[in-house]
């Protein structure tokens, strides 16, 4: 009985601690990492650094001077030399460690061994980044940070910069319009594309930026943010009127930049500019971000007239994508599918969209449309996104780099409230030129008796011919002026 009591006294707390640690690891990974995972991984890394580097073939042969010194002084075996290790810096999501590469090593060697390093040190993932020539940084991530997204407390945003998602290496994914002016975002229904769009709009709402929307779903996605939008088109008919206004605004800004360039020869070089950012603050126009949701609707046609309208809209979009950056006009194009089968101009427009974000798609062809021409290896990563993880996407750019990102949840009500609070920041943009209305015709007084007689004449005409009487015939039968005949016809 005493042995059982002793076992319970000793094993009970151990079992409770073990169970609590397992629960924290599954339900609260951040707390588990800070309390248990961080010290364990640090001790494991410090104690096995040399042997792990040697096992992963990341060591080099020591120099002749080192070999001679070791054999002379200690007569022990000379082992391969691992990269020189810097100070271990813990973070809330993992560890950071800088290494100085030995002669003959390159960062790709460590990137290829990242999977082996992660298993050796018991962490979720290992990422390699180059700090400067000869120095790399190993970022060890302790747990799956995109399973339950928590954006870093330190805000990485700024003017025209929106931290919209979290990368799988625990760094924020920042949408920087100054660096990547135009972007294409694709995703199937319920993939998280709308959530991504909400974060972009709410991130830009407090900034001195003009937001313009084209929502071909009758305004379902962008109408809640109308208080912050300078203009909103909810169908192709309205879009065909809005796009020429933006093109005209772009051309006016180009004229402003050109006028600034025509200055005296003795003007300093720093005052000569080729875009709006070189203009003085007093002359610089406000930047414009155009959101286009369900872009494929702009390409669909049913009649010959619709085809002419489509060609006009696509031409305007291509011009904005090609020439808009210097004028401070940026495009955010979203849809479920986008490719050459939409019609002429689609491939040309896609080529101008530098940034690419692909959420879950229904087929491999859709992923290739987004990422195939810039990062072919990212296509399979986009096709493997599970429906149970909305908001997960693959982001890439024309440099060939790509990464997995996930957007945190943001309710529609909170996003709309942010836009309402920022409604006073909506800038004034030039409106479409007003069409001069024709002067209203003077009202013609018609006697009641004449109207009754006209009804009899119209009834007799309908009985005899079977068709309603028209205005010229009514005027001839009554013998009245044209203006009075029109007034009588309006009362019949």
CSV table of N, CA and C in Angstrom, one decimal, residues 83-242:
chain,number,residue,atom,x,y,z
A,83,UNK,N,30.3,26.3,-39.5
A,83,UNK,CA,30.2,27.7,-39.6
A,83,UNK,C,30.2,28.4,-38.2
A,84,UNK,N,30.8,29.6,-38.2
A,84,UNK,CA,30.9,30.3,-36.9
A,84,UNK,C,29.5,30.8,-36.5
A,85,UNK,N,29.1,30.5,-35.3
A,85,UNK,CA,27.7,30.8,-34.9
A,85,UNK,C,27.7,32.1,-34.1
A,86,UNK,N,26.6,32.8,-34.3
A,86,UNK,CA,26.4,34.1,-33.5
A,86,UNK,C,25.5,33.8,-32.3
A,87,UNK,N,25.1,34.9,-31.7
A,87,UNK,CA,24.2,34.8,-30.5
A,87,UNK,C,22.8,34.3,-30.9
A,88,UNK,N,22.3,33.4,-30.1
A,88,UNK,CA,20.9,32.9,-30.3
A,88,UNK,C,19.9,34.0,-29.8
A,89,UNK,N,19.0,34.4,-30.6
A,89,UNK,CA,18.0,35.4,-30.2
A,89,UNK,C,16.6,34.8,-30.2
A,90,UNK,N,16.1,34.6,-29.1
A,90,UNK,CA,14.7,34.0,-29.0
A,90,UNK,C,13.6,35.0,-29.4
A,91,UNK,N,12.6,34.5,-30.0
A,91,UNK,CA,11.4,35.3,-30.3
A,91,UNK,C,10.1,34.7,-29.8
A,92,UNK,N,9.0,35.3,-30.0
A,92,UNK,CA,7.8,34.7,-29.5
A,92,UNK,C,7.3,33.5,-30.3
A,93,UNK,N,7.9,33.4,-31.5
A,93,UNK,CA,7.5,32.2,-32.4
A,93,UNK,C,8.7,31.3,-32.7
A,94,UNK,N,9.9,31.6,-32.2
A,94,UNK,CA,11.0,30.7,-32.6
A,94,UNK,C,12.3,31.2,-32.1
A,95,UNK,N,13.4,31.0,-32.9
A,95,UNK,CA,14.7,31.4,-32.7
A,95,UNK,C,15.3,32.0,-33.9
A,96,UNK,N,16.3,32.9,-33.7
A,96,UNK,CA,17.0,33.5,-34.8
A,96,UNK,C,18.5,33.3,-34.5
A,97,UNK,N,19.2,32.8,-35.5
A,97,UNK,CA,20.6,32.5,-35.4
A,97,UNK,C,21.4,32.9,-36.6
A,98,UNK,N,22.4,33.7,-36.5
A,98,UNK,CA,23.2,34.1,-37.6
A,98,UNK,C,24.5,33.3,-37.7
A,99,UNK,N,24.9,32.9,-38.9
A,99,UNK,CA,26.0,32.1,-39.2
A,99,UNK,C,26.9,32.8,-40.2
A,100,UNK,N,28.2,32.7,-39.9
A,100,UNK,CA,29.2,33.2,-40.9
A,100,UNK,C,29.7,32.1,-41.7
A,101,UNK,N,29.5,32.1,-43.0
A,101,UNK,CA,29.8,31.0,-43.9
A,101,UNK,C,31.3,30.8,-44.0
A,102,UNK,N,31.7,29.5,-44.0
A,102,UNK,CA,33.1,29.2,-44.2
A,102,UNK,C,33.4,29.3,-45.7
A,103,UNK,N,34.7,29.5,-46.1
A,103,UNK,CA,35.0,29.6,-47.5
A,103,UNK,C,34.5,28.3,-48.3
A,104,UNK,N,33.9,28.6,-49.4
A,104,UNK,CA,33.3,27.5,-50.2
A,104,UNK,C,31.9,27.2,-50.0
A,105,UNK,N,31.3,27.8,-48.9
A,105,UNK,CA,29.9,27.5,-48.6
A,105,UNK,C,29.0,28.6,-49.2
A,106,UNK,N,27.7,28.3,-49.5
A,106,UNK,CA,26.8,29.3,-50.0
A,106,UNK,C,25.4,29.0,-49.3
A,107,UNK,N,24.6,30.0,-49.3
A,107,UNK,CA,23.3,29.9,-48.6
A,107,UNK,C,22.4,28.7,-49.1
A,108,UNK,N,22.5,28.4,-50.4
A,108,UNK,CA,21.7,27.3,-50.9
A,108,UNK,C,22.0,26.0,-50.3
A,109,UNK,N,23.3,25.8,-49.8
A,109,UNK,CA,23.6,24.6,-49.0
A,109,UNK,C,22.8,24.4,-47.8
A,110,UNK,N,22.6,25.5,-47.1
A,110,UNK,CA,21.8,25.5,-45.8
A,110,UNK,C,20.3,25.4,-46.2
A,111,UNK,N,19.8,26.0,-47.2
A,111,UNK,CA,18.4,25.9,-47.6
A,111,UNK,C,18.1,24.5,-48.0
A,112,UNK,N,19.0,23.8,-48.6
A,112,UNK,CA,18.8,22.4,-49.0
A,112,UNK,C,18.7,21.5,-47.8
A,113,UNK,N,19.4,21.8,-46.7
A,113,UNK,CA,19.5,21.0,-45.5
A,113,UNK,C,18.5,21.5,-44.5
A,114,UNK,N,17.6,22.4,-44.8
A,114,UNK,CA,16.6,23.0,-43.8
A,114,UNK,C,15.7,21.9,-43.2
A,115,UNK,N,15.3,20.9,-44.0
A,115,UNK,CA,14.4,19.9,-43.5
A,115,UNK,C,15.1,19.0,-42.4
A,116,UNK,N,16.4,18.7,-42.7
A,116,UNK,CA,17.2,17.9,-41.8
A,116,UNK,C,17.5,18.7,-40.5
A,117,UNK,N,17.7,20.0,-40.6
A,117,UNK,CA,18.0,20.8,-39.4
A,117,UNK,C,16.8,20.9,-38.6
A,118,UNK,N,15.6,21.0,-39.2
A,118,UNK,CA,14.4,21.1,-38.4
A,118,UNK,C,14.1,19.8,-37.5
A,119,UNK,N,14.4,18.7,-38.1
A,119,UNK,CA,14.2,17.4,-37.4
A,119,UNK,C,15.3,17.3,-36.3
A,120,UNK,N,16.5,17.7,-36.6
A,120,UNK,CA,17.6,17.5,-35.6
A,120,UNK,C,17.3,18.4,-34.4
A,121,UNK,N,16.8,19.6,-34.6
A,121,UNK,CA,16.6,20.5,-33.5
A,121,UNK,C,15.2,20.5,-32.9
A,122,UNK,N,14.3,19.8,-33.5
A,122,UNK,CA,12.9,19.6,-33.0
A,122,UNK,C,12.1,20.8,-33.1
A,123,UNK,N,12.1,21.5,-34.2
A,123,UNK,CA,11.3,22.7,-34.4
A,123,UNK,C,10.4,22.5,-35.6
A,124,UNK,N,9.4,23.4,-35.8
A,124,UNK,CA,8.4,23.2,-36.8
A,124,UNK,C,9.0,23.4,-38.2
A,125,UNK,N,9.9,24.4,-38.4
A,125,UNK,CA,10.4,24.7,-39.7
A,125,UNK,C,11.7,25.5,-39.5
A,126,UNK,N,12.6,25.5,-40.5
A,126,UNK,CA,13.8,26.3,-40.6
A,126,UNK,C,13.9,27.0,-41.9
A,127,UNK,N,14.1,28.3,-41.8
A,127,UNK,CA,14.2,29.2,-43.1
A,127,UNK,C,15.5,29.9,-43.1
A,128,UNK,N,16.0,30.1,-44.3
A,128,UNK,CA,17.3,30.6,-44.5
A,128,UNK,C,17.2,31.9,-45.3
A,129,UNK,N,17.8,33.0,-44.7
A,129,UNK,CA,17.8,34.3,-45.4
A,129,UNK,C,19.2,34.8,-45.4
A,130,UNK,N,19.6,35.5,-46.5
A,130,UNK,CA,20.9,36.1,-46.6
A,130,UNK,C,20.9,37.5,-46.0
A,131,UNK,N,21.8,37.8,-45.1
A,131,UNK,CA,21.9,39.1,-44.4
A,131,UNK,C,22.8,40.0,-45.2
A,132,UNK,N,24.0,39.5,-45.5
A,132,UNK,CA,25.0,40.2,-46.4
A,132,UNK,C,25.9,39.1,-46.9
A,133,UNK,N,26.8,39.4,-47.8
A,133,UNK,CA,27.7,38.4,-48.3
A,133,UNK,C,28.5,37.7,-47.2
A,134,UNK,N,28.4,36.4,-47.2
A,134,UNK,CA,29.1,35.6,-46.2
A,134,UNK,C,28.4,35.4,-44.9
A,135,UNK,N,27.2,36.1,-44.7
A,135,UNK,CA,26.4,35.9,-43.4
A,135,UNK,C,25.0,35.6,-43.8
A,136,UNK,N,24.5,34.5,-43.1
A,136,UNK,CA,23.1,34.1,-43.3
A,136,UNK,C,22.4,34.1,-42.0
A,137,UNK,N,21.1,34.1,-42.0
A,137,UNK,CA,20.3,34.0,-40.7
A,137,UNK,C,19.4,32.8,-40.8
A,138,UNK,N,19.5,31.9,-39.8
A,138,UNK,CA,18.6,30.8,-39.7
A,138,UNK,C,17.4,31.2,-38.8
A,139,UNK,N,16.2,31.1,-39.4
A,139,UNK,CA,15.0,31.5,-38.6
A,139,UNK,C,14.3,30.1,-38.3
A,140,UNK,N,14.3,29.8,-37.0
A,140,UNK,CA,13.7,28.6,-36.5
A,140,UNK,C,12.3,28.9,-36.0
A,141,UNK,N,11.3,28.3,-36.6
A,141,UNK,CA,9.9,28.5,-36.2
A,141,UNK,C,9.5,27.4,-35.3
A,142,UNK,N,9.0,27.7,-34.1
A,142,UNK,CA,8.7,26.7,-33.1
A,142,UNK,C,7.4,25.9,-33.3
A,143,UNK,N,6.4,26.5,-34.0
A,143,UNK,CA,5.1,25.9,-34.2
A,143,UNK,C,4.5,26.4,-35.4
A,144,UNK,N,3.4,25.9,-35.8
A,144,UNK,CA,2.7,26.3,-37.0
A,144,UNK,C,2.0,27.6,-36.8
A,145,UNK,N,2.6,28.7,-37.2
A,145,UNK,CA,2.1,30.0,-36.9
A,145,UNK,C,0.9,30.4,-37.8
A,146,UNK,N,0.7,29.7,-38.9
A,146,UNK,CA,-0.5,30.0,-39.8
A,146,UNK,C,-1.7,29.2,-39.5
A,147,UNK,N,-1.6,28.3,-38.5
A,147,UNK,CA,-2.8,27.5,-38.1
A,147,UNK,C,-3.8,28.4,-37.4
A,148,UNK,N,-3.3,29.3,-36.6
A,148,UNK,CA,-4.1,30.3,-35.9
A,148,UNK,C,-3.3,31.6,-35.9
A,149,UNK,N,-3.7,32.5,-36.9
A,149,UNK,CA,-2.9,33.6,-37.2
A,149,UNK,C,-3.0,34.7,-36.2
A,150,UNK,N,-1.8,35.1,-35.7
A,150,UNK,CA,-1.7,36.3,-34.8
A,150,UNK,C,-0.6,37.2,-35.4
A,151,UNK,N,-1.1,38.4,-35.9
A,151,UNK,CA,-0.1,39.3,-36.5
A,151,UNK,C,0.8,39.8,-35.4
A,152,UNK,N,2.1,40.1,-35.8
A,152,UNK,CA,3.1,40.6,-34.8
A,152,UNK,C,2.6,42.0,-34.3
A,153,UNK,N,3.0,42.2,-33.0
A,153,UNK,CA,2.6,43.5,-32.4
A,153,UNK,C,3.2,44.7,-33.0
A,154,UNK,N,4.5,44.5,-33.5
A,154,UNK,CA,5.1,45.6,-34.1
A,154,UNK,C,4.5,45.8,-35.5
A,155,UNK,N,4.0,47.0,-35.7
A,155,UNK,CA,3.3,47.3,-37.0
A,155,UNK,C,4.3,47.5,-38.1
A,156,UNK,N,4.3,46.7,-39.1
A,156,UNK,CA,5.3,46.9,-40.2
A,156,UNK,C,4.7,47.7,-41.3
A,157,UNK,N,3.6,48.4,-41.1
A,157,UNK,CA,2.9,49.2,-42.1
A,157,UNK,C,3.5,50.6,-42.3
A,158,UNK,N,2.9,51.4,-43.1
A,158,UNK,CA,3.4,52.7,-43.4
A,158,UNK,C,2.5,53.3,-44.5
A,159,UNK,N,3.0,54.4,-45.1
A,159,UNK,CA,2.2,55.0,-46.2
A,159,UNK,C,2.3,54.0,-47.4
A,160,UNK,N,1.1,53.7,-47.8
A,160,UNK,CA,0.9,52.7,-48.9
A,160,UNK,C,1.5,51.4,-48.7
A,161,UNK,N,1.6,51.0,-47.4
A,161,UNK,CA,2.1,49.7,-47.0
A,161,UNK,C,1.0,49.1,-46.0
A,162,UNK,N,0.6,47.9,-46.3
A,162,UNK,CA,-0.5,47.3,-45.5
A,162,UNK,C,0.0,45.9,-45.1
A,163,UNK,N,0.2,45.6,-43.8
A,163,UNK,CA,0.5,44.2,-43.4
A,163,UNK,C,-0.8,43.4,-43.4
A,164,UNK,N,-1.0,42.7,-44.5
A,164,UNK,CA,-2.3,42.0,-44.7
A,164,UNK,C,-2.3,40.6,-44.3
A,165,UNK,N,-1.2,39.9,-44.1
A,165,UNK,CA,-1.2,38.5,-43.8
A,165,UNK,C,0.1,38.1,-43.1
A,166,UNK,N,0.2,36.9,-42.7
A,166,UNK,CA,1.3,36.4,-42.0
A,166,UNK,C,2.0,35.3,-42.8
A,167,UNK,N,3.3,35.4,-43.0
A,167,UNK,CA,4.0,34.3,-43.7
A,167,UNK,C,4.2,33.1,-42.8
A,168,UNK,N,4.6,32.0,-43.4
A,168,UNK,CA,4.8,30.8,-42.6
A,168,UNK,C,6.1,30.8,-41.8
A,169,UNK,N,6.9,31.8,-42.1
A,169,UNK,CA,8.1,32.0,-41.3
A,169,UNK,C,7.9,33.0,-40.2
A,170,UNK,N,6.7,33.4,-39.9
A,170,UNK,CA,6.3,34.3,-38.8
A,170,UNK,C,6.6,35.7,-39.0
A,171,UNK,N,6.9,36.1,-40.3
A,171,UNK,CA,7.1,37.5,-40.6
A,171,UNK,C,5.8,38.0,-41.3
A,172,UNK,N,5.5,39.3,-41.2
A,172,UNK,CA,4.3,39.8,-41.8
A,172,UNK,C,4.5,39.9,-43.3
A,173,UNK,N,3.4,39.6,-44.1
A,173,UNK,CA,3.4,39.9,-45.5
A,173,UNK,C,2.8,41.3,-45.7
A,174,UNK,N,3.6,42.1,-46.3
A,174,UNK,CA,3.2,43.5,-46.4
A,174,UNK,C,3.0,43.8,-47.9
A,175,UNK,N,1.8,44.4,-48.1
A,175,UNK,CA,1.4,44.8,-49.5
A,175,UNK,C,2.0,46.2,-49.7
A,176,UNK,N,3.1,46.4,-50.4
A,176,UNK,CA,3.7,47.7,-50.6
A,176,UNK,C,3.4,48.1,-52.0
A,177,UNK,N,2.6,49.1,-52.1
A,177,UNK,CA,2.2,49.6,-53.4
A,177,UNK,C,3.3,50.4,-54.1
A,178,UNK,N,4.2,51.0,-53.4
A,178,UNK,CA,5.4,51.7,-54.0
A,178,UNK,C,6.3,50.7,-54.6
A,179,UNK,N,6.5,49.5,-54.1
A,179,UNK,CA,7.4,48.5,-54.6
A,179,UNK,C,6.7,47.7,-55.6
A,180,UNK,N,5.5,47.2,-55.4
A,180,UNK,CA,4.8,46.4,-56.3
A,180,UNK,C,3.5,47.1,-56.6
A,181,UNK,N,3.4,47.9,-57.7
A,181,UNK,CA,2.3,48.8,-57.9
A,181,UNK,C,1.0,48.1,-58.2
A,182,UNK,N,1.0,47.0,-58.9
A,182,UNK,CA,-0.2,46.3,-59.4
A,182,UNK,C,-0.1,44.8,-59.0
A,183,UNK,N,-1.3,44.2,-58.6
A,183,UNK,CA,-1.3,42.8,-58.2
A,183,UNK,C,-2.5,42.1,-58.7
A,184,UNK,N,-2.4,40.8,-58.9
A,184,UNK,CA,-3.5,39.9,-59.3
A,184,UNK,C,-3.7,38.9,-58.2
A,185,UNK,N,-4.9,38.9,-57.7
A,185,UNK,CA,-5.3,37.9,-56.6
A,185,UNK,C,-6.4,37.0,-57.1
A,186,UNK,N,-6.2,35.7,-57.1
A,186,UNK,CA,-7.2,34.8,-57.5
A,186,UNK,C,-7.5,33.8,-56.4
A,187,UNK,N,-8.8,33.3,-56.4
A,187,UNK,CA,-9.2,32.3,-55.4
A,187,UNK,C,-10.6,31.9,-55.7
A,188,UNK,N,-10.9,30.6,-55.4
A,188,UNK,CA,-12.2,30.1,-55.6
A,188,UNK,C,-13.2,30.6,-54.5
A,189,UNK,N,-14.4,30.3,-54.6
A,189,UNK,CA,-15.4,30.7,-53.6
A,189,UNK,C,-15.0,30.1,-52.2
A,190,UNK,N,-15.1,31.0,-51.2
A,190,UNK,CA,-14.8,30.6,-49.8
A,190,UNK,C,-13.3,30.3,-49.6
A,191,UNK,N,-12.5,30.8,-50.4
A,191,UNK,CA,-11.0,30.6,-50.3
A,191,UNK,C,-10.4,31.6,-49.4
A,192,UNK,N,-11.0,32.7,-49.1
A,192,UNK,CA,-10.4,33.8,-48.3
A,192,UNK,C,-10.0,35.0,-49.1
A,193,UNK,N,-10.4,35.0,-50.3
A,193,UNK,CA,-10.0,36.2,-51.2
A,193,UNK,C,-10.7,37.5,-50.7
A,194,UNK,N,-12.0,37.4,-50.3
A,194,UNK,CA,-12.7,38.5,-49.8
A,194,UNK,C,-12.1,39.0,-48.5
A,195,UNK,N,-11.6,38.1,-47.6
A,195,UNK,CA,-11.0,38.5,-46.4
A,195,UNK,C,-9.7,39.3,-46.7
A,196,UNK,N,-9.0,38.8,-47.7
A,196,UNK,CA,-7.7,39.5,-48.1
A,196,UNK,C,-8.0,40.9,-48.5
A,197,UNK,N,-9.1,41.1,-49.3
A,197,UNK,CA,-9.5,42.4,-49.8
A,197,UNK,C,-10.0,43.3,-48.7
A,198,UNK,N,-10.6,42.8,-47.7
A,198,UNK,CA,-11.1,43.6,-46.5
A,198,UNK,C,-9.8,44.2,-45.8
A,199,UNK,N,-8.8,43.3,-45.6
A,199,UNK,CA,-7.6,43.8,-44.9
A,199,UNK,C,-6.9,44.9,-45.7
A,200,UNK,N,-6.9,44.8,-47.0
A,200,UNK,CA,-6.3,45.8,-47.8
A,200,UNK,C,-7.1,47.2,-47.7
A,201,UNK,N,-8.4,47.1,-47.8
A,201,UNK,CA,-9.2,48.3,-47.7
A,201,UNK,C,-9.1,49.0,-46.3
A,202,UNK,N,-9.2,48.2,-45.3
A,202,UNK,CA,-9.1,48.7,-43.9
A,202,UNK,C,-7.7,49.3,-43.6
A,203,UNK,N,-6.7,48.6,-44.2
A,203,UNK,CA,-5.4,49.1,-44.0
A,203,UNK,C,-5.1,50.5,-44.7
A,204,UNK,N,-5.8,50.7,-45.8
A,204,UNK,CA,-5.6,51.9,-46.6
A,204,UNK,C,-6.5,53.0,-46.2
A,205,UNK,N,-7.6,52.6,-45.5
A,205,UNK,CA,-8.7,53.6,-45.2
A,205,UNK,C,-8.1,54.8,-44.3
A,206,UNK,N,-7.3,54.5,-43.3
A,206,UNK,CA,-6.8,55.7,-42.5
A,206,UNK,C,-5.7,56.5,-43.2
A,207,UNK,N,-5.3,56.1,-44.4
A,207,UNK,CA,-4.2,56.8,-45.0
A,207,UNK,C,-4.8,57.8,-46.0
A,208,UNK,N,-4.0,58.9,-46.4
A,208,UNK,CA,-4.4,59.9,-47.4
A,208,UNK,C,-4.3,59.3,-48.8
A,209,UNK,N,-5.3,58.4,-49.1
A,209,UNK,CA,-5.3,57.7,-50.4
A,209,UNK,C,-6.7,57.7,-50.9
A,210,UNK,N,-6.9,57.8,-52.2
A,210,UNK,CA,-8.2,57.7,-52.8
A,210,UNK,C,-8.5,56.3,-53.2
A,211,UNK,N,-9.6,55.7,-52.8
A,211,UNK,CA,-9.9,54.3,-53.0
A,211,UNK,C,-11.1,54.3,-54.0
A,212,UNK,N,-11.0,53.6,-55.1
A,212,UNK,CA,-12.0,53.5,-56.1
A,212,UNK,C,-12.3,52.0,-56.3
A,213,UNK,N,-13.5,51.6,-56.5
A,213,UNK,CA,-13.9,50.2,-56.6
A,213,UNK,C,-14.7,49.9,-57.8
A,214,UNK,N,-14.5,48.7,-58.4
A,214,UNK,CA,-15.3,48.2,-59.4
A,214,UNK,C,-15.7,46.8,-59.0
A,215,UNK,N,-17.0,46.6,-58.6
A,215,UNK,CA,-17.5,45.3,-58.0
A,215,UNK,C,-18.6,44.8,-58.9
A,216,UNK,N,-18.3,43.8,-59.7
A,216,UNK,CA,-19.2,43.3,-60.7
A,216,UNK,C,-20.2,42.4,-60.1
A,217,UNK,N,-20.2,42.2,-58.8
A,217,UNK,CA,-21.2,41.4,-58.1
A,217,UNK,C,-22.3,42.3,-57.5
A,218,UNK,N,-22.6,43.3,-58.3
A,218,UNK,CA,-23.7,44.3,-57.9
A,218,UNK,C,-23.3,45.0,-56.6
A,219,UNK,N,-22.0,45.1,-56.3
A,219,UNK,CA,-21.6,45.8,-55.1
A,219,UNK,C,-21.6,45.0,-53.8
A,220,UNK,N,-21.8,43.7,-53.9
A,220,UNK,CA,-21.9,42.9,-52.7
A,220,UNK,C,-20.6,42.9,-51.8
A,221,UNK,N,-19.5,42.9,-52.4
A,221,UNK,CA,-18.2,42.9,-51.7
A,221,UNK,C,-17.8,44.3,-51.2
A,222,UNK,N,-17.9,45.3,-52.1
A,222,UNK,CA,-17.4,46.6,-51.8
A,222,UNK,C,-18.4,47.7,-51.3
A,223,UNK,N,-19.7,47.4,-51.5
A,223,UNK,CA,-20.7,48.4,-51.1
A,223,UNK,C,-20.6,48.7,-49.6
A,224,UNK,N,-20.3,47.7,-48.7
A,224,UNK,CA,-20.2,48.1,-47.3
A,224,UNK,C,-19.1,49.1,-47.0
A,225,UNK,N,-18.1,49.3,-47.9
A,225,UNK,CA,-17.1,50.2,-47.7
A,225,UNK,C,-17.3,51.5,-48.5
A,226,UNK,N,-18.5,51.7,-49.0
A,226,UNK,CA,-18.7,52.9,-49.9
A,226,UNK,C,-18.5,54.2,-49.2
A,227,UNK,N,-18.6,54.3,-47.9
A,227,UNK,CA,-18.3,55.5,-47.2
A,227,UNK,C,-16.9,56.0,-47.3
A,228,UNK,N,-16.0,55.1,-47.6
A,228,UNK,CA,-14.6,55.5,-47.8
A,228,UNK,C,-14.1,55.5,-49.2
A,229,UNK,N,-15.0,55.0,-50.1
A,229,UNK,CA,-14.6,55.0,-51.6
A,229,UNK,C,-15.0,56.3,-52.2
A,230,UNK,N,-14.1,56.8,-53.1
A,230,UNK,CA,-14.3,58.0,-53.9
A,230,UNK,C,-15.3,57.7,-55.0
A,231,UNK,N,-15.3,56.5,-55.5
A,231,UNK,CA,-16.3,56.1,-56.6
A,231,UNK,C,-16.4,54.6,-56.5
A,232,UNK,N,-17.6,54.1,-56.9
A,232,UNK,CA,-17.9,52.7,-56.9
A,232,UNK,C,-18.8,52.3,-58.1
A,233,UNK,N,-18.3,51.4,-58.9
A,233,UNK,CA,-19.1,50.9,-60.1
A,233,UNK,C,-19.5,49.5,-59.7
A,234,UNK,N,-20.8,49.2,-59.9
A,234,UNK,CA,-21.3,47.9,-59.5
A,234,UNK,C,-21.7,47.0,-60.6
A,235,UNK,N,-21.5,47.4,-61.9
A,235,UNK,CA,-21.8,46.6,-63.0
A,235,UNK,C,-20.9,47.1,-64.2
A,236,UNK,N,-20.8,46.3,-65.3
A,236,UNK,CA,-20.0,46.7,-66.4
A,236,UNK,C,-20.4,48.1,-67.0
A,237,UNK,N,-21.7,48.4,-67.0
A,237,UNK,CA,-22.2,49.6,-67.6
A,237,UNK,C,-21.6,50.8,-66.8
A,238,UNK,N,-21.5,50.7,-65.5
A,238,UNK,CA,-21.0,51.8,-64.7
A,238,UNK,C,-19.4,51.8,-64.8
A,239,UNK,N,-18.9,50.6,-65.0
A,239,UNK,CA,-17.4,50.5,-65.1
A,239,UNK,C,-16.9,51.2,-66.4
A,240,UNK,N,-17.7,51.1,-67.5
A,240,UNK,CA,-17.3,51.7,-68.7
A,240,UNK,C,-17.3,53.2,-68.7
A,241,UNK,N,-18.1,53.7,-67.7
A,241,UNK,CA,-18.1,55.2,-67.5
A,241,UNK,C,-17.0,55.6,-66.5
A,242,UNK,N,-16.6,54.8,-65.6
A,242,UNK,CA,-15.6,55.1,-64.6
A,242,UNK,C,-14.2,55.1,-65.1
